[in-house]
Structure formats: C-alpha cells, structure tokens
Short mmCIF file of C-alpha atoms and ligand atoms in Angstrom, two decimals:
data_model
loop_
_atom_site.label_atom_id
_atom_site.label_comp_id
_atom_site.label_asym_id
_atom_site.label_seq_id
_atom_site.Cartn_x
_atom_site.Cartn_y
_atom_site.Cartn_z
CA MET L 9 137.59 55.26 100.13
CA LYS L 10 139.59 55.14 96.89
CA GLY L 11 140.17 51.62 95.60
CA LYS L 12 138.14 50.18 98.45
CA LYS L 13 134.86 48.44 97.78
CA MET L 14 131.93 50.32 99.22
CA ASP L 15 130.20 48.72 102.20
CA GLN L 16 126.52 48.63 101.18
CA ASN L 17 125.48 48.72 104.81
CA ASN L 18 127.47 51.78 105.80
CA PRO L 19 125.37 54.87 105.07
CA TYR L 20 128.34 57.22 105.46
CA GLU L 21 130.29 55.39 102.76
CA MET L 22 127.20 55.59 100.62
CA ALA L 23 126.82 59.34 101.21
CA VAL L 24 130.52 59.95 100.48
CA LYS L 25 130.28 57.94 97.27
CA GLN L 26 127.25 59.90 96.06
CA THR L 27 128.96 63.18 96.89
CA GLU L 28 132.25 62.21 95.19
CA ASN L 29 130.47 61.06 92.05
CA VAL L 30 128.50 64.25 91.65
CA GLY L 31 131.48 66.41 92.66
CA LYS L 32 133.41 64.93 89.74
CA LEU L 33 130.44 65.34 87.41
CA LEU L 34 130.29 69.02 88.36
CA GLY L 35 134.04 69.35 87.84
CA LEU L 36 134.64 70.52 91.43
CA ASP L 37 138.26 70.68 92.66
CA GLN L 38 139.39 67.62 94.61
CA GLU L 39 140.15 69.91 97.61
CA LEU L 40 136.55 71.02 97.67
CA ILE L 41 135.27 67.46 97.33
CA ASP L 42 137.50 66.46 100.26
CA PHE L 43 136.02 69.30 102.31
CA LEU L 44 132.45 68.36 101.37
CA THR L 45 132.81 64.68 102.18
CA LYS L 46 133.96 65.34 105.77
CA PRO L 47 131.80 66.65 108.59
CA GLN L 48 133.14 69.96 109.91
CA ARG L 49 132.44 69.10 113.53
CA GLU L 50 131.65 65.88 115.42
CA LEU L 51 130.86 65.47 119.08
CA THR L 52 130.54 62.12 120.88
CA VAL L 53 129.18 62.18 124.42
CA ASN L 54 129.04 59.41 127.02
CA PHE L 55 126.78 60.22 129.90
CA PRO L 56 124.96 58.62 132.86
CA VAL L 57 121.19 58.37 133.26
CA ARG L 58 119.41 57.16 136.37
CA LEU L 59 116.89 54.46 135.52
CA ASP L 60 113.55 53.99 137.26
CA ASP L 61 114.91 51.09 139.34
CA GLY L 62 117.65 53.30 140.83
CA ARG L 63 120.55 51.96 138.76
CA VAL L 64 122.67 54.28 136.63
CA ARG L 65 123.35 53.38 132.99
CA MET L 66 125.82 54.96 130.60
CA PHE L 67 124.52 56.13 127.22
CA THR L 68 126.39 57.26 124.11
CA GLY L 69 125.17 60.05 121.87
CA PHE L 70 126.43 62.06 118.92
CA ARG L 71 125.91 65.43 117.27
CA VAL L 72 127.54 65.90 113.90
CA GLN L 73 127.60 69.20 112.00
CA HIS L 74 128.45 68.49 108.42
CA ASN L 75 128.71 71.89 106.79
CA PHE L 76 127.83 75.43 107.86
CA ALA L 77 128.72 77.41 104.75
CA ARG L 78 125.11 78.44 104.07
CA GLY L 79 123.90 79.09 107.62
CA PRO L 80 123.42 77.50 111.04
CA CYS L 81 123.23 73.72 111.01
CA LYS L 82 119.88 71.96 111.01
CA GLY L 83 118.83 68.37 111.49
CA GLY L 84 116.98 65.94 113.66
CA ILE L 85 117.87 63.76 116.63
CA ARG L 86 117.33 60.03 116.38
CA TYR L 87 116.87 57.53 119.24
CA HIS L 88 117.55 53.98 118.05
CA PRO L 89 119.58 50.94 119.20
CA ASN L 90 121.51 50.90 115.89
CA VAL L 91 122.58 54.55 115.86
CA SER L 92 126.29 54.85 115.02
CA LEU L 93 128.67 57.72 114.37
CA ASP L 94 128.84 56.79 110.68
CA GLU L 95 125.07 56.76 110.38
CA VAL L 96 124.82 60.21 112.00
CA ARG L 97 127.58 61.50 109.71
CA ALA L 98 125.65 60.37 106.64
CA LEU L 99 122.40 61.84 107.92
CA ALA L 100 124.15 65.15 108.67
CA MET L 101 125.58 65.28 105.16
CA TRP L 102 122.18 64.57 103.62
CA MET L 103 120.75 67.46 105.66
CA THR L 104 123.30 69.82 104.08
CA TRP L 105 122.13 68.81 100.61
CA LYS L 106 118.46 68.84 101.59
CA CYS L 107 118.61 72.42 102.92
CA ALA L 108 120.56 73.51 99.84
CA VAL L 109 118.08 71.86 97.42
CA MET L 110 115.26 73.75 99.14
CA GLY L 111 117.23 76.99 99.20
CA ILE L 112 116.72 77.40 102.95
CA PRO L 113 119.60 79.11 104.78
CA PHE L 114 120.91 76.19 106.82
CA GLY L 115 123.80 73.77 106.79
CA GLY L 116 123.32 70.14 107.78
CA ALA L 117 123.57 68.35 111.13
CA LYS L 118 122.21 65.28 112.83
CA GLY L 119 122.20 63.80 116.29
CA GLY L 120 121.53 60.42 117.77
CA VAL L 121 121.55 58.46 120.99
CA ILE L 122 122.10 54.70 121.09
CA CYS L 123 119.08 53.48 123.05
CA ASN L 124 115.83 51.59 122.71
CA PRO L 125 113.08 54.03 123.60
CA LYS L 126 110.47 51.25 123.26
CA GLU L 127 111.95 49.63 126.37
CA MET L 128 112.30 52.84 128.37
CA SER L 129 109.76 54.70 130.51
CA GLN L 130 108.78 58.31 129.74
CA GLY L 131 110.77 59.40 132.80
CA GLU L 132 113.89 57.60 131.61
CA ILE L 133 113.55 59.09 128.11
CA GLU L 134 113.11 62.55 129.62
CA ARG L 135 116.20 62.25 131.84
CA MET L 136 118.24 60.86 128.96
CA THR L 137 117.10 63.69 126.67
CA ARG L 138 117.87 66.41 129.20
CA ARG L 139 121.34 65.05 129.95
CA TYR L 140 122.16 64.50 126.25
CA VAL L 141 121.11 68.07 125.44
CA THR L 142 123.19 69.42 128.31
CA GLU L 143 126.18 67.48 126.95
CA ILE L 144 125.80 68.91 123.42
CA SER L 145 124.54 72.35 124.49
CA MET L 146 127.86 74.06 123.77
CA ILE L 147 127.48 73.43 120.05
CA ILE L 148 123.72 73.92 119.57
CA GLY L 149 121.69 77.14 119.68
CA PRO L 150 119.34 79.18 117.50
CA GLN L 151 122.24 80.75 115.61
CA LYS L 152 124.46 77.65 115.62
CA ASP L 153 122.65 74.37 115.24
CA ILE L 154 118.93 73.71 115.57
CA PRO L 155 117.79 70.10 116.29
CA ALA L 156 114.38 68.64 115.34
CA PRO L 157 112.54 65.31 115.53
CA ASP L 158 113.71 62.21 113.70
CA VAL L 159 113.23 58.44 114.19
CA TYR L 160 111.60 57.76 117.62
CA THR L 161 111.72 61.36 118.83
CA ASP L 162 108.65 63.62 118.80
CA SER L 163 107.26 66.99 119.87
CA GLN L 164 107.49 66.00 123.56
CA THR L 165 111.20 65.26 123.12
CA MET L 166 111.59 68.70 121.48
CA ALA L 167 109.77 70.33 124.41
CA TRP L 168 112.32 68.83 126.85
CA ILE L 169 115.18 69.98 124.62
CA MET L 170 113.84 73.53 124.50
CA ASP L 171 113.23 73.56 128.26
CA THR L 172 116.65 72.15 129.16
CA TYR L 173 118.51 74.60 126.94
CA SER L 174 116.38 77.49 128.19
CA MET L 175 116.68 76.59 131.90
CA ASN L 176 120.45 76.66 131.62
CA ARG L 177 120.34 80.17 130.18
CA GLY L 178 117.62 81.62 132.36
CA TYR L 179 115.04 82.54 129.72
CA MET L 180 112.92 80.79 127.09
CA ILE L 181 114.71 80.25 123.79
CA PRO L 182 112.18 78.62 121.45
CA GLY L 183 114.41 78.95 118.36
CA VAL L 184 116.92 76.36 119.65
CA VAL L 185 114.81 73.47 118.38
CA THR L 186 111.94 72.90 115.94
CA GLY L 187 109.10 70.40 115.91
CA LYS L 188 107.91 71.68 119.29
CA PRO L 189 104.32 71.41 120.52
CA LEU L 190 102.14 74.32 119.33
CA GLU L 191 101.63 75.60 122.88
CA ILE L 192 105.31 76.41 123.34
CA GLY L 193 106.32 77.87 120.00
CA GLY L 194 105.76 75.06 117.51
CA SER L 195 104.51 75.82 114.01
CA LYS L 196 101.13 74.86 112.69
CA GLY L 197 101.50 72.05 110.19
CA ARG L 198 104.94 70.85 111.35
CA ASP L 199 103.75 67.39 112.46
CA GLU L 200 102.49 66.44 109.00
CA ALA L 201 104.95 68.63 107.04
CA THR L 202 107.27 65.88 105.79
CA SER L 203 104.32 63.90 104.45
CA ARG L 204 102.56 66.93 103.01
CA GLY L 205 105.74 67.87 101.15
CA LEU L 206 106.00 64.28 99.99
CA MET L 207 102.47 64.46 98.61
CA TYR L 208 103.24 67.73 96.79
CA VAL L 209 106.28 66.29 94.99
CA ILE L 210 104.43 63.05 94.23
CA ARG L 211 101.77 65.18 92.53
CA GLU L 212 104.42 66.87 90.38
CA ALA L 213 106.04 63.54 89.54
CA ALA L 214 102.67 62.06 88.58
CA LYS L 215 102.04 65.03 86.29
CA VAL L 216 105.28 64.55 84.36
CA LYS L 217 104.73 60.80 84.18
CA ASN L 218 101.11 61.24 83.10
CA ILE L 219 99.79 59.22 86.01
CA GLU L 220 96.33 59.86 87.41
CA LEU L 221 96.75 60.05 91.21
CA LYS L 222 93.10 59.45 91.94
CA GLY L 223 92.84 55.70 92.45
CA ALA L 224 96.62 55.18 92.16
CA THR L 225 97.90 52.45 94.46
CA VAL L 226 100.40 53.19 97.24
CA ALA L 227 102.61 50.98 99.43
CA ILE L 228 104.30 52.50 102.46
CA GLN L 229 107.15 51.04 104.50
CA GLY L 230 107.08 52.50 108.01
CA TYR L 231 104.06 53.77 109.92
CA GLY L 232 105.73 56.36 112.13
CA ASN L 233 105.18 60.09 111.77
CA VAL L 234 106.10 60.18 108.06
CA GLY L 235 104.46 56.95 106.92
CA TRP L 236 101.18 57.47 108.71
CA HIS L 237 100.63 61.07 107.66
CA ALA L 238 101.62 60.15 104.09
CA ALA L 239 99.00 57.39 104.06
CA ARG L 240 96.37 59.75 105.45
CA LEU L 241 97.11 62.68 103.15
CA LEU L 242 97.49 60.63 99.97
CA HIS L 243 94.22 58.90 100.76
CA GLN L 244 92.24 61.97 101.87
CA GLU L 245 93.64 64.69 99.65
CA ALA L 246 94.94 62.90 96.57
CA GLY L 247 92.40 60.07 96.37
CA CYS L 248 95.05 57.33 96.33
CA LYS L 249 94.39 53.75 97.40
CA ILE L 250 96.73 52.56 100.16
CA VAL L 251 97.29 48.87 99.33
CA ALA L 252 100.06 47.98 101.79
CA VAL L 253 101.76 49.41 104.88
CA SER L 254 104.29 48.06 107.35
CA ASP L 255 106.17 48.87 110.54
CA SER L 256 109.17 47.33 112.29
CA LYS L 257 107.14 44.22 113.18
CA GLY L 258 105.79 43.44 109.67
CA GLY L 259 103.18 44.59 107.19
CA ILE L 260 99.64 44.21 105.90
CA THR L 261 98.07 44.37 102.47
CA SER L 262 94.61 44.69 101.00
CA ARG L 263 93.87 45.05 97.30
CA ASN L 264 90.61 46.82 98.22
CA GLY L 265 92.57 49.49 100.02
CA LEU L 266 93.30 50.16 103.70
CA ASP L 267 91.74 52.92 105.76
CA PRO L 268 94.80 54.82 107.09
CA ILE L 269 93.00 56.08 110.18
CA LYS L 270 91.76 52.61 111.14
CA VAL L 271 95.29 51.25 110.66
CA TYR L 272 96.63 54.04 112.89
CA GLU L 273 94.12 53.27 115.63
CA HIS L 274 94.89 49.56 115.36
CA LYS L 275 98.61 50.25 115.73
CA GLN L 276 97.97 52.51 118.74
CA LYS L 277 95.96 49.74 120.35
CA THR L 278 98.08 46.69 119.53
CA GLY L 279 101.56 48.14 118.96
CA SER L 280 101.70 47.05 115.31
CA VAL L 281 99.88 47.38 112.00
CA GLN L 282 99.80 43.58 111.68
CA ASN L 283 96.79 41.30 112.27
CA MET L 284 94.26 43.81 111.10
CA GLU L 285 90.81 42.65 110.20
CA GLY L 286 90.18 42.65 106.45
CA ALA L 287 93.91 42.71 105.59
CA ASP L 288 96.53 40.01 105.02
CA ASN L 289 99.83 39.97 106.89
CA ILE L 290 102.98 40.35 104.78
CA THR L 291 106.70 40.69 105.50
CA GLN L 292 108.86 43.82 105.12
CA GLU L 293 110.32 42.35 101.90
CA ASP L 294 106.86 41.64 100.51
CA LEU L 295 105.95 45.25 101.11
CA LEU L 296 108.79 46.59 99.00
CA GLU L 297 107.89 44.18 96.22
CA THR L 298 104.16 45.02 96.24
CA GLU L 299 102.75 45.90 92.84
CA CYS L 300 101.77 49.58 93.14
CA THR L 301 101.97 52.97 91.46
CA ILE L 302 103.86 54.65 94.28
CA LEU L 303 106.21 53.06 96.77
CA ILE L 304 107.16 55.10 99.83
CA PRO L 305 110.03 53.82 101.96
CA ALA L 306 109.47 55.80 105.18
CA ALA L 307 111.56 53.91 107.72
CA LEU L 308 115.34 53.48 107.73
CA GLU L 309 118.38 53.43 105.41
CA ASN L 310 119.55 50.75 102.96
CA VAL L 311 116.29 48.93 102.36
CA ILE L 312 116.32 49.09 98.55
CA ARG L 313 119.54 47.38 97.54
CA LYS L 314 120.99 45.63 94.55
CA ASP L 315 119.54 42.32 95.74
CA ASN L 316 115.90 43.50 95.72
CA ALA L 317 115.84 46.53 93.37
CA ASN L 318 114.99 44.29 90.44
CA LYS L 319 111.89 43.00 92.22
CA ILE L 320 110.33 46.42 92.74
CA ARG L 321 107.07 46.87 90.84
CA ALA L 322 106.29 50.56 91.38
CA GLU L 323 106.31 53.41 88.87
CA ILE L 324 107.45 56.06 91.34
CA ILE L 325 109.48 55.71 94.52
CA ALA L 326 109.18 58.68 96.87
CA GLU L 327 111.77 58.53 99.65
CA GLY L 328 110.13 59.50 102.91
CA ALA L 329 113.12 57.99 104.77
CA ASN L 330 116.67 59.25 104.51
CA GLY L 331 119.02 57.04 102.49
CA PRO L 332 116.66 54.11 101.77
CA THR L 333 118.23 53.37 98.36
CA THR L 334 121.83 52.32 97.76
CA PRO L 335 123.77 53.68 94.74
CA GLU L 336 123.75 50.22 93.08
CA ALA L 337 119.98 50.01 93.45
CA ASP L 338 119.66 53.53 92.01
CA ARG L 339 121.30 52.38 88.80
CA ILE L 340 119.02 49.33 88.51
CA LEU L 341 115.89 51.43 89.11
CA PHE L 342 116.99 54.08 86.58
CA ASP L 343 117.51 51.39 83.95
CA LYS L 344 114.07 49.97 84.73
CA GLY L 345 112.54 53.42 84.17
CA ILE L 346 111.31 53.76 87.76
CA MET L 347 111.35 57.38 88.88
CA VAL L 348 113.00 57.82 92.29
CA ILE L 349 112.21 61.11 94.01
CA PRO L 350 115.29 61.32 96.24
CA ASP L 351 115.15 61.83 100.01
CA ILE L 352 116.84 65.24 99.90
CA LEU L 353 113.90 66.50 97.85
CA ALA L 354 111.03 64.12 98.68
CA ASN L 355 111.15 64.42 102.47
CA ALA L 356 112.35 68.03 102.62
CA GLY L 357 108.91 69.30 103.67
CA GLY L 358 109.85 68.54 107.28
CA VAL L 359 112.91 70.73 107.42
CA THR L 360 111.18 73.38 105.33
CA VAL L 361 108.42 73.81 107.91
CA SER L 362 111.13 73.59 110.58
CA TYR L 363 112.64 76.61 108.87
CA PHE L 364 109.23 78.33 109.02
CA GLU L 365 109.03 77.47 112.73
CA TRP L 366 112.49 78.92 113.39
CA VAL L 367 111.61 82.13 111.52
CA GLN L 368 108.39 82.43 113.54
CA ASN L 369 110.35 81.86 116.77
CA LEU L 370 112.94 84.53 115.94
CA GLN L 371 110.15 87.01 115.14
CA PHE L 372 107.73 85.93 117.89
CA TYR L 373 105.03 86.14 115.22
CA PHE L 374 103.00 83.11 114.20
CA TRP L 375 101.55 82.08 110.86
CA SER L 376 98.19 80.52 110.00
CA LEU L 377 98.02 76.92 108.81
CA ASP L 378 96.98 78.15 105.35
CA GLU L 379 100.09 80.29 105.13
CA VAL L 380 102.32 77.36 106.13
CA LYS L 381 100.67 75.08 103.57
CA SER L 382 100.77 77.53 100.70
CA ARG L 383 104.43 78.46 101.26
CA LEU L 384 105.33 74.79 101.56
CA LEU L 385 103.48 74.02 98.34
CA GLN L 386 105.28 76.80 96.53
CA MET L 387 108.73 75.74 97.74
CA MET L 388 108.26 72.02 97.13
CA THR L 389 106.86 72.60 93.64
CA GLU L 390 109.64 74.98 92.74
CA ALA L 391 112.33 72.62 94.04
CA PHE L 392 110.82 69.71 92.11
CA GLU L 393 110.68 71.74 88.89
CA THR L 394 114.29 72.87 89.24
CA VAL L 395 115.55 69.36 89.98
CA TYR L 396 113.45 67.84 87.22
CA GLY L 397 114.74 70.46 84.77
CA ILE L 398 118.35 69.56 85.60
CA ALA L 399 117.61 65.84 85.27
CA ARG L 400 116.11 66.39 81.82
CA SER L 401 118.82 68.68 80.52
CA GLN L 402 121.70 66.58 81.87
CA ASN L 403 120.06 63.21 81.23
CA VAL L 404 120.61 62.05 84.82
CA ASP L 405 118.34 60.62 87.50
CA LEU L 406 116.59 62.92 89.97
CA ARG L 407 119.03 62.10 92.78
CA THR L 408 122.03 63.12 90.73
CA ALA L 409 120.18 66.26 89.63
CA ALA L 410 119.26 67.16 93.22
CA TYR L 411 122.86 66.60 94.33
CA MET L 412 124.12 68.74 91.45
CA LEU L 413 121.86 71.60 92.49
CA ALA L 414 122.70 71.26 96.20
CA MET L 415 126.43 70.83 95.82
CA LYS L 416 126.68 73.76 93.43
CA ARG L 417 124.93 75.98 95.96
CA VAL L 418 127.11 74.84 98.87
CA ALA L 419 130.31 75.03 96.80
CA ARG L 420 129.41 78.56 95.67
CA ALA L 421 128.82 79.65 99.29
CA MET L 422 132.20 78.23 100.28
CA GLU L 423 133.91 79.88 97.34
CA LEU L 424 132.39 83.26 98.21
CA ARG L 425 133.36 82.96 101.86
CA GLY L 426 136.86 81.67 101.06
CA PHE L 427 139.05 79.41 103.16
CA TYR L 428 139.77 81.16 106.47
CA PRO L 429 142.32 82.48 107.41
N1 LIG I 15 114.61 64.76 110.76
C1 LIG I 15 114.01 65.44 109.65
C2 LIG I 15 114.83 65.22 108.40
O1 LIG I 15 115.53 64.27 108.27
C3 LIG I 15 113.74 66.91 109.95
C4 LIG I 15 114.93 67.77 110.22
C5 LIG I 15 114.58 69.18 110.67
O2 LIG I 15 113.43 69.55 110.65
O3 LIG I 15 115.52 69.89 111.02
O4 LIG I 15 114.74 65.95 107.45
#
C-alpha cells in the first residue's frame, strides 16, 4: 500500500489504511502492524448448486478469518452480487476490532457468497447455503469460527447452517452459528440487537452533545434488519421523528414524520419503501443529504465519501452499516463538528447479543429478554464511555479512539501469547 494512492472503492484498502494510521499513532512495531493488516486465514470455495430448472450453476464463496488472538472468530455471512474477497477481508478485520471494542472474547471473521438472493427461490438459497457451509465446514465450529447473519441472510439461513453442520457430525451443535430462530437455540432479542445497541449509543452521544432525543429527526439509509428495527426503536422508545428512509430502490421523506411500521408493511407488500402515501420519493443521495439530527447509514460500504461528506446536514452519524464512511470523509466530518459513532462501536449490539446466544448455547441455559436487554445496555454504554473518554483525552475522533482501544487489546493479546513457535 505504501506510496500507492488508496482506492476509495476498495473497503480492504480502507480498512488497512485505518489500521496502519492508528497502529502508528499507538507506536506499535511495524511487524505487529503487518500482522494486523493481514487476515490470518482465507478460504475461497467454488461449488455447484442445482437450480430449480434442473441446470447446475457454479457459485463462489469466501470465509476469511482475520485474527484469532482473543478467541474464536466471529462474523456474519453476506449474500450479495458484489461480494468480493477484498470486501470480505475488510469486513473480517472490522469484526476483530468490533469484538475487541466490546471486550467480547472473539476474533474477527466474515463470509460471503457472490449471488443475487432476490432472484433465487427459497429452495435454491437453501441448497446454496448447505453446500457453501459444507465447503467451509473444516474451518468453522463453536470453538473455531461462528458465523451469523449479515446483508441478505437471516435466521432461516442460520437454521440451515446449524442443521447442515450438525447433520454432518451426527448431533445438534447450536453453538456453531448465531442469529438462529428462537425455537432452535436462538437468543431472545437477537433480531433487533444491532438496532437496540445503536439506539443505546445514540442516547449516550445525544447526552454528551446536549441533544434532546425526543422529537429529534432521523434519516435512515437501508430498510433491512438494521434500518427497520432502528426506525422502530428510535420512534417507539426514544420518541424520535423518522423523516426519511431508503432501500436499494430509492427513498421517501416526510417532514411530518413516517410511521416505521407502516413503511415496513408497505415494503413487504410492494418490495420497496418508495411510493408511499403521504411521503415524497427521494433518491439515495438525497437521503444522505437530508437535514436531520441523526443520520444512520444502515446499508453498504463507501456511501459517505469525500464528494458528498460536505453536503451532510446531520449532527450525529451512527453507523449501522459496516464501513459506510471513507477516511477522507471522516476528516471532513470531523472538521465540520459532526460526531460519527463508528461502525465497530455503533453496530456492535448485533455481535454482542450473538455472544450472549453462543454462551447460552454452550450452557444449554436460556436468558429472559430483560436480561439480554439489560446486559446489552450495560455493555454498549460502557463501551461508548470508554471510547468517548479516549477521544476526549487524545483529541481524536470516535473512530480513531475506538480503533486505539481495539488495537491495543488485540496487540496485548498477541504480545502475551507470543509468536509461535
Ligand atoms: N453481521 C453482523 C456484524 O457485522 C453480526 C455479526 C455476528 O453477530 O457475529 O456485526
């Protein structure tokens, strides 16, 4: 990477850059930085799937384990036509930092399959999932690497993963994957966990910025699992006004506020949030530039870049997505005084409740929803306070502070374990 200009569209280059910058700031040895910027293990699999019409099509999938100094690897599986090895590498690295920021005993991993689930039948998705899991099964497991949902995968996908892994071993192994349905070992509160965690850190951020959340305006990019639950929770539990939302087809806005549940039902019915009665259609770009108190990118990477960062009119950005902001945009936003709650903190509620689910699976003992919520609240609040404290004392933005905390923890674990042999 040295001397080469960073490709704004390559998330792995972005992740490496962020890691190198903070590594230097922390005064880490170059050897250690080299270790931390490379995934420890990468697996690419090409495999056949029989389609409904009888033809067989080849698919390509990945599972990348970035770092396992602090525990087994953890991270979701993404189904998307634009999945690439570099994207999965970046996402795996971010998982390492996310788990370290939260202090949960996992390293980072991520998986992905290049496919368009919107154009596939349930049967095709099931066969693809089962074959992909079989292909990567030698490197996953409850003590090795524990997948979870991500973009366009859900609790049903996790059920197939658990079943496939278990069938090949002859007994049920719920701890191999998290985000499962409740009936087969899932945790209460996992489906909304990312968004609930997001709401908890937004509350803390609003406190330090002296912003009243009740009546505060919110714009959300993405209306999948994270975006929709965030809209619902911020509306119902924090009293916020949702003024704009979008999905991959476009967005809608209403200065009077949208009803998140009505928008959800409309999307279920029509396939998109657009063309909703009482709201005006807008584009994805319009959404990011909406005047609001809180902007939540909850879709994909690289959406807030140097070309649009200047046009953002929010006071707080809470990253529900992984990697939505490029390093150049970060600088612009910092100079504008916009607080960015970084992905590795803001959306860590998902992996935190995944950790709770894994613990419950290993113990075969299940928690109440109240217990899940109160432990999540405690961990998110504590993580925010620690990161905010570092940002204040070091005069850096929250992302740099979160990276400093995470990288210190991972580096310390590696130092204690030593370089084998
Ligand atoms: N895919 C989610 C994330 O990016 C959840 C990962 C997990 O629960 O392991 O954090």
